[in-house]
Short mmCIF file of C-alpha atoms in Angstrom, two decimals:
data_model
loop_
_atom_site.label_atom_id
_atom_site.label_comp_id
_atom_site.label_asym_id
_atom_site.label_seq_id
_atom_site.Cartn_x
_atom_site.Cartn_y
_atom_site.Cartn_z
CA UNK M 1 0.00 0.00 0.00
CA UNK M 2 2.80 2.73 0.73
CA UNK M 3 4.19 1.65 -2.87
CA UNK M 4 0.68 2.18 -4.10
CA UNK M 5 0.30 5.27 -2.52
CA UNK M 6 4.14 6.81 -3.73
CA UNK M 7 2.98 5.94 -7.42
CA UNK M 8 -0.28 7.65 -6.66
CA UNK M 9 1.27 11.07 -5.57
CA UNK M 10 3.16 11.65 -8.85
CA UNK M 11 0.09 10.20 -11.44
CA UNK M 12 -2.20 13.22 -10.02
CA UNK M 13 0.98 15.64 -10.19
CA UNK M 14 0.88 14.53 -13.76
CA UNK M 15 -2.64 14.47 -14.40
CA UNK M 16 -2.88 18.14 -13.17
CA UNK M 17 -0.39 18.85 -14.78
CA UNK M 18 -1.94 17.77 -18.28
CA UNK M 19 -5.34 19.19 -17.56
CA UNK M 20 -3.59 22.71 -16.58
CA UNK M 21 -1.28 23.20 -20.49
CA UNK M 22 -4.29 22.32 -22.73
CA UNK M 23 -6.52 25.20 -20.93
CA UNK M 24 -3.33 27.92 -20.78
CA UNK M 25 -2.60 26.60 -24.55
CA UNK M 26 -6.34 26.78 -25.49
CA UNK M 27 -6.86 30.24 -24.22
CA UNK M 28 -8.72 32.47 -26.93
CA UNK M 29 -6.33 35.48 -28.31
CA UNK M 30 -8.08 38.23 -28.74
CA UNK M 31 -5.54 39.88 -31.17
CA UNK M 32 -6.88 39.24 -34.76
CA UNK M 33 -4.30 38.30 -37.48
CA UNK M 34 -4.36 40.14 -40.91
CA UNK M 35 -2.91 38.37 -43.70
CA UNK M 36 -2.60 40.00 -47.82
CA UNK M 37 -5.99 38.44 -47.95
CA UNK M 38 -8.26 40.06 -45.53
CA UNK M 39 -6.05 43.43 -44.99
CA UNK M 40 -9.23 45.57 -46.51
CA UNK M 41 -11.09 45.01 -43.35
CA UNK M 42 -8.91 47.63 -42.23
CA UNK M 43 -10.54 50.18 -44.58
CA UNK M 44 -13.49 50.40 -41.58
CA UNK M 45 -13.82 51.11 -38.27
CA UNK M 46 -10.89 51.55 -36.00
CA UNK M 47 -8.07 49.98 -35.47
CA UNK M 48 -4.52 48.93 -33.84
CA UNK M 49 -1.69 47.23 -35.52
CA UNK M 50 1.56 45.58 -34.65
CA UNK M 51 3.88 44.71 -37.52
CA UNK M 52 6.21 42.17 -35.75
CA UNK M 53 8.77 39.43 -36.69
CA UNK M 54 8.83 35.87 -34.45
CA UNK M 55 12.97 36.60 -34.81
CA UNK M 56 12.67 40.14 -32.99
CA UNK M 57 13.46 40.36 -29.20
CA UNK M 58 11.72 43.37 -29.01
CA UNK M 59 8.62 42.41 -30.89
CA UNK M 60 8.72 39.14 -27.96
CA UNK M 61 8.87 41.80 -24.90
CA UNK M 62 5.83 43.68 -26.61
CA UNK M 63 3.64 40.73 -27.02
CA UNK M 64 2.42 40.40 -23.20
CA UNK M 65 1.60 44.06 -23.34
CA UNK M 66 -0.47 43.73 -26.97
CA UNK M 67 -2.08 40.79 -25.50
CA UNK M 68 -3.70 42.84 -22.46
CA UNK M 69 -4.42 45.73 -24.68
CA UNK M 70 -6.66 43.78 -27.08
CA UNK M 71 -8.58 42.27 -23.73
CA UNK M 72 -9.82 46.15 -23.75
CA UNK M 73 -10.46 46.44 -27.56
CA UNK M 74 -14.25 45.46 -27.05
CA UNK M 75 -14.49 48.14 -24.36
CA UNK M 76 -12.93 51.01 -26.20
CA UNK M 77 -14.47 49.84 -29.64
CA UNK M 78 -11.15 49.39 -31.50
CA UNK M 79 -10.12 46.03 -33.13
CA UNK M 80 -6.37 45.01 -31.87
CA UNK M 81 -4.54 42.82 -34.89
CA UNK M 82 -1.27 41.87 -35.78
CA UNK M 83 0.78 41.41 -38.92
CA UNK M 84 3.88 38.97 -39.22
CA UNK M 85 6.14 40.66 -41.88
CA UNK M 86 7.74 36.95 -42.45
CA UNK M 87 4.50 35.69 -43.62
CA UNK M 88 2.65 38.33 -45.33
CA UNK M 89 5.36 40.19 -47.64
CA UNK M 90 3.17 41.88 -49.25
CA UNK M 91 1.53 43.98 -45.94
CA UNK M 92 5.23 44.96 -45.28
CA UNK M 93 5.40 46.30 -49.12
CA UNK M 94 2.32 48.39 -48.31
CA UNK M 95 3.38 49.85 -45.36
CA UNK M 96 6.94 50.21 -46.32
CA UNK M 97 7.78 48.61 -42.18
CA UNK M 98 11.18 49.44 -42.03
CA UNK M 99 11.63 48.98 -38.20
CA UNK M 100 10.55 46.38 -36.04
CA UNK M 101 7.76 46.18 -34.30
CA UNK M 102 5.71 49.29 -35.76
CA UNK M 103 2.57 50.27 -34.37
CA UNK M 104 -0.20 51.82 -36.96
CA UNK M 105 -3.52 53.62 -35.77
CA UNK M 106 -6.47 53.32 -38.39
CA UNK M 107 -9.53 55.21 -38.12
CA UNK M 108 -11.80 54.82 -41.01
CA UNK M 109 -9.36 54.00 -43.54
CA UNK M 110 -6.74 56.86 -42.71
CA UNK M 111 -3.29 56.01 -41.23
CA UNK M 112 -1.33 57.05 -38.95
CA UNK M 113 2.66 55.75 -37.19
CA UNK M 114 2.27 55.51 -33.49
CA UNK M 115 5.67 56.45 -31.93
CA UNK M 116 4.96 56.64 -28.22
CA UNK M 117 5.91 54.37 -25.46
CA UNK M 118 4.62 50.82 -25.71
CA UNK M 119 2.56 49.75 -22.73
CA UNK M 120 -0.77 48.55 -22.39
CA UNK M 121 -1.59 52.02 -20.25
CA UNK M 122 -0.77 53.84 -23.40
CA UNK M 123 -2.40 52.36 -25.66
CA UNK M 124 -5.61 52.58 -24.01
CA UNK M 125 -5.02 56.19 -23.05
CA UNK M 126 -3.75 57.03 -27.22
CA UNK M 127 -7.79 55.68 -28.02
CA UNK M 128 -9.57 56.11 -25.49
CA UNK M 129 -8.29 60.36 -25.28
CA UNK M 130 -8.31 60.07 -29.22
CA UNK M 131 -4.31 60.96 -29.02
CA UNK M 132 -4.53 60.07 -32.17
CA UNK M 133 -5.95 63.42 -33.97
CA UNK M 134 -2.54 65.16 -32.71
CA UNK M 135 -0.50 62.48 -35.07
CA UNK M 136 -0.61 63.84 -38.77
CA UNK M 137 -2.17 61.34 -40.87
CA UNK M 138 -0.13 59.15 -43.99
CA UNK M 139 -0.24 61.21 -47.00
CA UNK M 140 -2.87 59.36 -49.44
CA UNK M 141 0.01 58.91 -52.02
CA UNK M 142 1.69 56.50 -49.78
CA UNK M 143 -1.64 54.83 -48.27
CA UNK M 144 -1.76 51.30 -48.68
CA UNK M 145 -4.61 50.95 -51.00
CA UNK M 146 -2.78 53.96 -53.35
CA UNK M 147 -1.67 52.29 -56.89
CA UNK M 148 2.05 53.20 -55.51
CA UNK M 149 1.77 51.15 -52.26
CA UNK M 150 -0.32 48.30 -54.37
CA UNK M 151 2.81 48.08 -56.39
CA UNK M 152 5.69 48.16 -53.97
CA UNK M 153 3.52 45.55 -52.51
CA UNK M 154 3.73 43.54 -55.41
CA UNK M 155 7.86 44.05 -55.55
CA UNK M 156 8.28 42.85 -52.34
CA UNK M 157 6.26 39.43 -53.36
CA UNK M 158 8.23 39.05 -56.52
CA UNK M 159 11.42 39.36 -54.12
CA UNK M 160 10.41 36.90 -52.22
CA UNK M 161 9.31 34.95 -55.02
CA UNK M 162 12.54 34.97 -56.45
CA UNK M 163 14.22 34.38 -53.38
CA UNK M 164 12.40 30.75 -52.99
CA UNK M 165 12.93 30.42 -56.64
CA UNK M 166 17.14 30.69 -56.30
CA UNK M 167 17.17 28.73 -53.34
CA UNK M 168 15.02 25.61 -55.08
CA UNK M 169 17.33 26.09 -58.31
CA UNK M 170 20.49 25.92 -56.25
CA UNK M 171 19.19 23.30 -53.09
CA UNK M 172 16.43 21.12 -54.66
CA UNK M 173 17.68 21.01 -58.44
CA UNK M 174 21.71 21.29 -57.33
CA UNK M 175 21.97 23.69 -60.09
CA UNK M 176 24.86 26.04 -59.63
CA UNK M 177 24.61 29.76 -58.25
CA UNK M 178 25.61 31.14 -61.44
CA UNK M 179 23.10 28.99 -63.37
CA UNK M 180 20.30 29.93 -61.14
CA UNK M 181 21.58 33.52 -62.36
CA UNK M 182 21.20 32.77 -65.96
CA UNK M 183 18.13 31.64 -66.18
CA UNK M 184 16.92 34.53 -63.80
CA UNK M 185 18.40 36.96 -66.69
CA UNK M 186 17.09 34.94 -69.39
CA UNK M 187 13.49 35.58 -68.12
CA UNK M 188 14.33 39.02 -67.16
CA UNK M 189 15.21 39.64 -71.46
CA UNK M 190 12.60 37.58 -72.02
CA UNK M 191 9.81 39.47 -70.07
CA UNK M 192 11.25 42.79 -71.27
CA UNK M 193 11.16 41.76 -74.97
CA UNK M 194 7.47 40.53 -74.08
CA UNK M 195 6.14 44.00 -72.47
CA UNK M 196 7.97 46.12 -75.39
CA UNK M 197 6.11 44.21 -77.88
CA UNK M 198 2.80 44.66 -75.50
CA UNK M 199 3.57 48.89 -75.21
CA UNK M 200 3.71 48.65 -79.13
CA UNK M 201 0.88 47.12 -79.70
CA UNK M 202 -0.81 49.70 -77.17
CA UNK M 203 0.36 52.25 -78.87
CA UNK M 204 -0.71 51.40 -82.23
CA UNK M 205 -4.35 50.88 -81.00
CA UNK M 206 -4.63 54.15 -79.40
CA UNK M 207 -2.00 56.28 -82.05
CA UNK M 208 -2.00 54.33 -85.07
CA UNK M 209 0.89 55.43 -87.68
CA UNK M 210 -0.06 57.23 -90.51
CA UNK M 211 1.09 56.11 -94.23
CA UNK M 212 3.73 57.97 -96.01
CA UNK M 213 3.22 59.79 -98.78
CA UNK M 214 6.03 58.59 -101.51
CA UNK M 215 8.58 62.01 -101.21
CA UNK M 216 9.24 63.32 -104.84
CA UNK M 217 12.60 63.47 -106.54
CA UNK M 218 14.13 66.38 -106.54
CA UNK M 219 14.89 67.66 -110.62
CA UNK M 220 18.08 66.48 -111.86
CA UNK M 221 20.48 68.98 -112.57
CA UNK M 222 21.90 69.28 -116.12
CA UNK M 223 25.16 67.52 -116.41
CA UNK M 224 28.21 70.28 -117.14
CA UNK M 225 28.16 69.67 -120.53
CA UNK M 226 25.62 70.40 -121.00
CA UNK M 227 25.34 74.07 -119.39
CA UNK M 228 27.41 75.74 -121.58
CA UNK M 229 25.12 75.28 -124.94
CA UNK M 230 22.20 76.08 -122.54
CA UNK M 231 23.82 79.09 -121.27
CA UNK M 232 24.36 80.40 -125.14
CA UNK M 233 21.16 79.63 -125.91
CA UNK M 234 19.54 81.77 -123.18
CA UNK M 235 21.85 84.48 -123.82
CA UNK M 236 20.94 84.51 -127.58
CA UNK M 237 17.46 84.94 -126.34
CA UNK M 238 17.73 87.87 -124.56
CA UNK M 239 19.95 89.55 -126.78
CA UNK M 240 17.07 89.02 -129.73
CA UNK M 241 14.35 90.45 -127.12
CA UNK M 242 16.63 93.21 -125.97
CA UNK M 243 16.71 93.98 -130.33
CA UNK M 244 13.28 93.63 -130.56
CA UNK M 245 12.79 96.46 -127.72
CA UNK M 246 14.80 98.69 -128.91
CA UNK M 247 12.81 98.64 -133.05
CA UNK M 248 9.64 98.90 -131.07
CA UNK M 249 10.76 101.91 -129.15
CA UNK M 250 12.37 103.17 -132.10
CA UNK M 251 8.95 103.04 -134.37
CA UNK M 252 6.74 104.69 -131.38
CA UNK M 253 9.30 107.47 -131.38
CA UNK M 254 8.62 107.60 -135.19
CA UNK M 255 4.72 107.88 -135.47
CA UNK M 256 5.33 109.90 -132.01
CA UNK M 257 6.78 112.54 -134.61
CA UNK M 258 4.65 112.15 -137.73
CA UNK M 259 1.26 112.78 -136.08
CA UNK M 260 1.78 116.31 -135.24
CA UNK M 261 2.89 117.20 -138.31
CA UNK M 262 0.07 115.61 -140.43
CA UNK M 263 -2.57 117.41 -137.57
CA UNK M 264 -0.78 120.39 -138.57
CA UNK M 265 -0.98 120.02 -142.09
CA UNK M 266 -4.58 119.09 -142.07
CA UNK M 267 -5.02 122.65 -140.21
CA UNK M 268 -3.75 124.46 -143.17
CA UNK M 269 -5.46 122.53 -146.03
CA UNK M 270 -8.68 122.87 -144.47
CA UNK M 271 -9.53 126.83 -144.41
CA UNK M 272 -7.91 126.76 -148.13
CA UNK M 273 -10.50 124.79 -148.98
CA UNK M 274 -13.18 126.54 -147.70
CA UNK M 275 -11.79 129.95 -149.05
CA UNK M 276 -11.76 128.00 -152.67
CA UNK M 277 -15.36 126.60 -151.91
CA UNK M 278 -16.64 129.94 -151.71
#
């Protein structure tokens, strides 16, 4: 019996012991996690967010304090949520999260960087006080549903994307480093090659190219030997018009002369005639 009851002693240590991780473990989180999928839910209503990294000592010390803050998110009617940069490349793109962790406010789709001290007090006072109107909001160029921030969000997957990509080339396929290089340049010509052809084709829809008109030849210009006879030849004709000018002028100076003399003539015939007449 004092065997039994030594065996006993550690069985209900162990049993406790078993019932106790399973309810810490289970315990419901009340911080929501936002992934590249559902990150428009933070277009409405208010919210806090923690960009953090599993790697990051001081994203580890903040977690206790995040965890007590979002036990007073249904009291102060803001939605506590947190985004692992590791996972969800694309949210870090968005944001542009350059430090680790980073805090956001949201209110109805605008942004704002909170920058003060990190304790569950503060958080609650930075809503609760509406801190927040004193922070100057993101500029809407660099929100993260602009076209700029939807497209360093897509850079930062196609880094990753290529990252996974080298590393199966080189680990799962044994390829070298430089051939996973090649081929990486290869698609890089061929993709550019792909989207020039694409912005032509644009552009001809929207501006198409007009047809040329065929340009006309210039006139040849006579060879040299045959200026000279032209030259004479021109030269002949003016001399013959020049001629002709000068008979022309000389005849109107000619009838210039006889018609006053005939008027006067005519003058003295006719009262001779009369005189006869009578």
């Amino acid at each position: 019996m004092a065997h039994l009851g030594r065996l006993l002693v550690p069985l209900a240590a162990l049993v406790l012991l078993l019932w106790a991780v399973p309810g810490a473990h289970g315990r419901r989180s009340n911080v929501r996690v936002l992934t590249d999928e559902n990150w428009t839910s933070l277009l409405e209503g208010e919210w806090m967010i923690e960009f953090y990294a599993p790697w990051c000592p001081a994203c580890q010390n903040l977690q206790p304090e995040w965890e007590s803050f979002a036990e007073w998110g249904e009291d102060l009617e803001v939605k506590v949520a947190k985004v692992d940069v590791t996972e969800q490349t694309g949210l870090s793109g968005r944001f542009i999260i350059t430090a680790l962790p980073s805090i956001y406010h949201c209110k109805d789709g605008e942004f704002r960087r909170y920058l003060g001290p990190r304790t569950k007090k503060d958080f609650i006072n930075f809503v609760s006080e509406k801190e927040w109107k004193n922070v100057e909001p993101v500029s809407s160029w660099f929100g993260p549903s602009s076209v700029l921030m939807t497209t360093m969000s897509a850079l930062f997957q196609l880094s990753v994307y290529i990252r996974t990509s080298h590393s199966y080339f080189v680990h799962d396929l044994g390829l070298p480093a430089w051939g996973s290089y090649l081929v990486f340049a290869f698609a890089t010509v061929l993709s550019g090659l792909m989207l020039g052809l694409f912005m032509i084709f644009v552009a001809d829809c929207f501006c198409p190219s007009k047809r040329r008109k065929p340009q006309q030849q210039p006139p040849k210009k006579p060879s040299p030997e045959f200026s000279q006879p032209l030259k004479k030849v021109e030269e002949e004709q003016e001399a013959d018009e020049e001629d002709v000018s000068e008979e022309e002028i000389e005849n109107k100076e000619e009838t210039s002369k006889d018609t006053p003399q005939s008027a006067i003539r005519q003058r003295c015939v006719g009262p001779s005639l009369a005189t006869e007449k009578s």
